[in-house]
Coordinates of N, CA, C and O in Angstrom, one line a residue:
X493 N -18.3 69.3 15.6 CA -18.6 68.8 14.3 C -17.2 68.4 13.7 O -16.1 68.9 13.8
X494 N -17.6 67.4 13.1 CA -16.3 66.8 12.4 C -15.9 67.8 11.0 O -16.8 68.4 10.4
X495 N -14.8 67.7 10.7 CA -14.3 68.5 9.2 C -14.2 67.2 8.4 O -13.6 66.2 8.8
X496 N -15.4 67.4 6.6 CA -14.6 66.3 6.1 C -13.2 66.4 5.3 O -12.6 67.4 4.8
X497 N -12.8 65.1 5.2 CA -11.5 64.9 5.0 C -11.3 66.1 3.3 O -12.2 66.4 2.5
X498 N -10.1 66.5 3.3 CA -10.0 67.4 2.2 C -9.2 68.8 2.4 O -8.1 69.3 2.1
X499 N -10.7 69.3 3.5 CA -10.6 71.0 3.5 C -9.7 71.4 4.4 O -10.0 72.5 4.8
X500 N -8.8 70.8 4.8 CA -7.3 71.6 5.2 C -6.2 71.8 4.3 O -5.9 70.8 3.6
X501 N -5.9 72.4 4.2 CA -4.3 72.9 3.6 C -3.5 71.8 3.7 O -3.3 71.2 4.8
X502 N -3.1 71.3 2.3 CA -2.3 70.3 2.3 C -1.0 70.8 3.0 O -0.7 70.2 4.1
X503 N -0.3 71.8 2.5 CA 0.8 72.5 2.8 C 0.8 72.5 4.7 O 1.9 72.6 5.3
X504 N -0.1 72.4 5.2 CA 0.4 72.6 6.7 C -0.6 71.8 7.2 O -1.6 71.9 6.7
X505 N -0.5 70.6 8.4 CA -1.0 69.4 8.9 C -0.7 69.5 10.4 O 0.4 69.2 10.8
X506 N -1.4 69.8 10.9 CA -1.2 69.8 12.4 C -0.3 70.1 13.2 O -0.1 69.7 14.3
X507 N 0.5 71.3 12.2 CA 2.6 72.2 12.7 C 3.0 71.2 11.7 O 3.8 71.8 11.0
X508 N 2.9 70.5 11.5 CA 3.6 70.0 10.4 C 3.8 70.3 9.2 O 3.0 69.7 8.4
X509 N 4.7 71.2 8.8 CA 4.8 71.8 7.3 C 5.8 70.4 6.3 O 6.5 69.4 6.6
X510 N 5.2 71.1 4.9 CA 6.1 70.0 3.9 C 7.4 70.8 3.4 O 7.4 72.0 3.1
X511 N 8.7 69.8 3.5 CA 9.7 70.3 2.6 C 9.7 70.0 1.6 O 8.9 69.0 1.3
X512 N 10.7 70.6 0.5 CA 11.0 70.6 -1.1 C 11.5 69.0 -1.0 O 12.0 68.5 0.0
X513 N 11.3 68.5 -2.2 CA 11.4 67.7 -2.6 C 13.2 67.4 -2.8 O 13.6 68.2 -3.6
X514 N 14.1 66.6 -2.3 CA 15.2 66.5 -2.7 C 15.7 66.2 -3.9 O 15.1 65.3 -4.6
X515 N 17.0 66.8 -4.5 CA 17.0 66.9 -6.3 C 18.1 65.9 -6.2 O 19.0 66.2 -5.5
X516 N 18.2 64.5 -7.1 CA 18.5 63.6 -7.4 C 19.9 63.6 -8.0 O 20.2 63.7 -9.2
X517 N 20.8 63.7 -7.0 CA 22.3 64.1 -7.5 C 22.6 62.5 -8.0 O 23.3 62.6 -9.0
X518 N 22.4 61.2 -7.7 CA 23.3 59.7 -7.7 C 22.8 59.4 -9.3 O 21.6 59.4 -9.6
X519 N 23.8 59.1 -10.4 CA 23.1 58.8 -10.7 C 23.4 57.2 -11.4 O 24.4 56.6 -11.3
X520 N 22.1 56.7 -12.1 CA 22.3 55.2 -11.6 C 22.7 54.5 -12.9 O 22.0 54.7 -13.9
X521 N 23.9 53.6 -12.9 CA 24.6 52.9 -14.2 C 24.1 51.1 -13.9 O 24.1 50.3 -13.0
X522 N 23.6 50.9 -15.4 CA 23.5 49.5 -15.1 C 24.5 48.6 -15.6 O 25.4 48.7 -16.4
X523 N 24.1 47.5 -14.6 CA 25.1 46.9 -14.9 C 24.6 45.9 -16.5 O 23.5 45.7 -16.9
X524 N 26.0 45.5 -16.9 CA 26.1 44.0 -17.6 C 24.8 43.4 -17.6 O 24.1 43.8 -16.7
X525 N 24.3 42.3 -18.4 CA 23.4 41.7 -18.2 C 24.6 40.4 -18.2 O 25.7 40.3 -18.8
X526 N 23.9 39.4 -17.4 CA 24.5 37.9 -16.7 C 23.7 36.6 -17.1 O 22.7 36.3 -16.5
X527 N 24.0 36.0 -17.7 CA 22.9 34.7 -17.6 C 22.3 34.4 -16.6 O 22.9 34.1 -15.6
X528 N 21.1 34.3 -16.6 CA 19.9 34.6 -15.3 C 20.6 32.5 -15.0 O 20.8 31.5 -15.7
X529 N 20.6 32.7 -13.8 CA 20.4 31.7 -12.7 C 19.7 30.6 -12.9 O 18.6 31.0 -12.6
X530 N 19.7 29.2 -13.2 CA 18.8 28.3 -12.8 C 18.0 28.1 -12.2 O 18.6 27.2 -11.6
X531 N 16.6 28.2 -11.5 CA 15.5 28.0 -10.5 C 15.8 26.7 -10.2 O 16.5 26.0 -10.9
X532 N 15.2 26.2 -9.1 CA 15.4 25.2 -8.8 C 14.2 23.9 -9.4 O 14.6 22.7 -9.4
X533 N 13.1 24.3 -9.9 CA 12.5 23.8 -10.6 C 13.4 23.1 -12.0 O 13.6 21.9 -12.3
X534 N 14.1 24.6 -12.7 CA 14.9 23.8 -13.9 C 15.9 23.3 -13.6 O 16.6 22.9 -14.6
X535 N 16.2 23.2 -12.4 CA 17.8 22.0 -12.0 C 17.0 20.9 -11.4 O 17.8 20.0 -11.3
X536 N 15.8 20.4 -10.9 CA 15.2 19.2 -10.7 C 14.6 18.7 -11.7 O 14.6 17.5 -11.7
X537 N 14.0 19.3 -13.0 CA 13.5 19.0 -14.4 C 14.6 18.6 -15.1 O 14.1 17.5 -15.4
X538 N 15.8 18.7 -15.7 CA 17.1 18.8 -16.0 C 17.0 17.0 -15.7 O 16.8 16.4 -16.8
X539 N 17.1 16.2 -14.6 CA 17.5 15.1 -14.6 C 16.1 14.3 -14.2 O 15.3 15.2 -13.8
X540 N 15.5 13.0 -14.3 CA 15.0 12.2 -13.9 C 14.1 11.9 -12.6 O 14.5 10.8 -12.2
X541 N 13.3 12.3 -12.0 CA 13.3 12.1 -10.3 C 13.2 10.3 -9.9 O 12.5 9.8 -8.9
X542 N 13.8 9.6 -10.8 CA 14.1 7.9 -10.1 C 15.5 7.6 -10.3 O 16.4 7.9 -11.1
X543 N 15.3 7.1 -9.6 CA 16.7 6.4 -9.3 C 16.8 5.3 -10.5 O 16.4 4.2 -10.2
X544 N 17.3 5.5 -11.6 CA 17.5 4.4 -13.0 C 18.4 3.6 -12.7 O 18.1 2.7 -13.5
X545 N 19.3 3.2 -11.9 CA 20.2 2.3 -11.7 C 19.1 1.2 -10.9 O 19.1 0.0 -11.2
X546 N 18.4 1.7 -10.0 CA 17.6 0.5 -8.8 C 16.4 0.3 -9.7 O 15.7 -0.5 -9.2
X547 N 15.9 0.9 -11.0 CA 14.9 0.7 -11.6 C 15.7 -0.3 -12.5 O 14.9 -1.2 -12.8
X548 N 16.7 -0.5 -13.0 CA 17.3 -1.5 -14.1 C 17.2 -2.5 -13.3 O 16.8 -3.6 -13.6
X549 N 17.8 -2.3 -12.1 CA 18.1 -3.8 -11.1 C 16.9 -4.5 -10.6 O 16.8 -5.7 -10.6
X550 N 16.0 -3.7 -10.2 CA 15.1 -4.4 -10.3 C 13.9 -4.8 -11.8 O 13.4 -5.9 -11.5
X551 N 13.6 -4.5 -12.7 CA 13.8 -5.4 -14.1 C 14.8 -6.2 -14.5 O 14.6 -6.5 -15.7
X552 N 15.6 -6.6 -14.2 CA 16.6 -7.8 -14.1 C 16.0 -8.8 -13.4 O 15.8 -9.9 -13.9
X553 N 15.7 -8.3 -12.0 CA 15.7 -9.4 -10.8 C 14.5 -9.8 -11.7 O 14.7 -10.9 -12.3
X554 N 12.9 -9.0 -11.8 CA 11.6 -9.6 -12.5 C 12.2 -10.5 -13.5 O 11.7 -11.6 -13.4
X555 N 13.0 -10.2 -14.2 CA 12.8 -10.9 -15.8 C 14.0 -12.0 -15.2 O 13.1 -12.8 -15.2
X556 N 14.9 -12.5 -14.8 CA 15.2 -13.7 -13.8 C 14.2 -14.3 -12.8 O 14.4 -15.5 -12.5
X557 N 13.1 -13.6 -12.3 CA 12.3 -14.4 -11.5 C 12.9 -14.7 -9.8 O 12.7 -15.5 -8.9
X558 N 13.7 -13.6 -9.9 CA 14.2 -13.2 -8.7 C 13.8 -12.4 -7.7 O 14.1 -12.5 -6.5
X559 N 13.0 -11.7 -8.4 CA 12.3 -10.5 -7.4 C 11.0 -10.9 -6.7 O 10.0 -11.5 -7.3
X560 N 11.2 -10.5 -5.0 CA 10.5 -11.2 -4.5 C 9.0 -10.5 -4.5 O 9.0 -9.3 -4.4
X561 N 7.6 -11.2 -4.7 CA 6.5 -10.5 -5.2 C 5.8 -11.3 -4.0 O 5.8 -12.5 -3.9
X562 N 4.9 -10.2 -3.0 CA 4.0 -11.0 -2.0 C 2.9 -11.0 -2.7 O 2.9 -10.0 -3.5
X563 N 1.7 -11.9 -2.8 CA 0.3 -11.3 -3.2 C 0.2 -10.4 -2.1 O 0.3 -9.2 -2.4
X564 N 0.0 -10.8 -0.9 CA -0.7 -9.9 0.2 C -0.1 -8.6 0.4 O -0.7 -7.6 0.9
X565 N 1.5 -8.6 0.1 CA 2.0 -7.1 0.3 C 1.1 -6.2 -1.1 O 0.8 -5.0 -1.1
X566 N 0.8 -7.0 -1.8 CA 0.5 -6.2 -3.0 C -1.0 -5.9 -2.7 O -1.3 -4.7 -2.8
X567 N -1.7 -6.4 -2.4 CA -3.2 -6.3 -2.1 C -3.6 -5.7 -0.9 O -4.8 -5.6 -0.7
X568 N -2.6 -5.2 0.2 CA -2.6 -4.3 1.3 C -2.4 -3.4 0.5 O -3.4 -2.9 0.2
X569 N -1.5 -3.1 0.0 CA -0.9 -1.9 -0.9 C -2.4 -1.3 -1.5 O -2.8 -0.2 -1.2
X570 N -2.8 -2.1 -2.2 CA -4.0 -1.4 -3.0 C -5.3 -0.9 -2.3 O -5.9 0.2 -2.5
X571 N -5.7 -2.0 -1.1 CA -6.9 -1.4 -0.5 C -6.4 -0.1 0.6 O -7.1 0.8 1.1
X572 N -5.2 -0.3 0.7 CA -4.6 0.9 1.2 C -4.6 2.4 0.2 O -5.1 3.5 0.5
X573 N -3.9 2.1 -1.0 CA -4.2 3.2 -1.6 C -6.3 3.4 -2.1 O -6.5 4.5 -2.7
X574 N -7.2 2.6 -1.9 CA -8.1 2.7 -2.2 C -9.1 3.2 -0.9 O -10.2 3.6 -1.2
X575 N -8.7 3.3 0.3 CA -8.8 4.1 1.1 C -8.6 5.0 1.5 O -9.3 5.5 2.4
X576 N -7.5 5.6 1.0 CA -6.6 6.9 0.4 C -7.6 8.1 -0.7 O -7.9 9.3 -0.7
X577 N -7.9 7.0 -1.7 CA -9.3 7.7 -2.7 C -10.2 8.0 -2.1 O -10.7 9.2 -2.3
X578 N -10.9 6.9 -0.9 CA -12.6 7.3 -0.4 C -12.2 8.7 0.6 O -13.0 9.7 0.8
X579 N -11.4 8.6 0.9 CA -11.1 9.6 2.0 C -11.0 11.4 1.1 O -11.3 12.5 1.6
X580 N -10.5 11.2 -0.3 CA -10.2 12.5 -0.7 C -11.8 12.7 -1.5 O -12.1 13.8 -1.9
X581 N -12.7 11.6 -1.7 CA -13.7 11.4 -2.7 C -14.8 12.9 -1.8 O -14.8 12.9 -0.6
X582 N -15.7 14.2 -2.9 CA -16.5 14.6 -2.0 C -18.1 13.8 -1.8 O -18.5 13.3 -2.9
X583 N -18.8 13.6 -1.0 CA -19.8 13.5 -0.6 C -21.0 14.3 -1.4 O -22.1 14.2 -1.0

């Protein structure tokens, strides 16, 4: 028959006795507080994620009539990203 769990002597486990508990001689100094660290989130939030110099240059080139505009690059582009939608859409 099995024993349920409980009814042995905590104090002794199979020869295995418990020792005293060791008494806490170290004791512990804090330090300074430091200005906590930037995350990397708030050093990528901090600046812009585009490139503003190639976004000016190109609004120049548009407003000169310089910048080269395909219809068809642009209308691949879209049925491309509009197959991109059907695919994430649920059923």
């Amino acid at each position: 028959m099995v024993e349920p769990i409980g009814t042995r002597p905590r104090d002794r486990i199979a020869g295995v006795s418990r020792v005293a508990t060791p008494a806490a001689t170290a004791s512990v100094t804090k330090q300074p507080q430091t200005a906590p660290t930037p995350t990397v989130a708030a050093q990528l939030s901090a600046s812009a994620p585009v490139d503003v110099q190639r976004v000016a240059k190109i609004k120049e080139a548009i407003a000169k009539g310089t910048f080269p505009l395909s219809p068809s690059t642009i209308a691949d582009a879209l049925i491309a990203a509009r197959y991109e939608w059907m695919s994430n859409d649920k059923a």
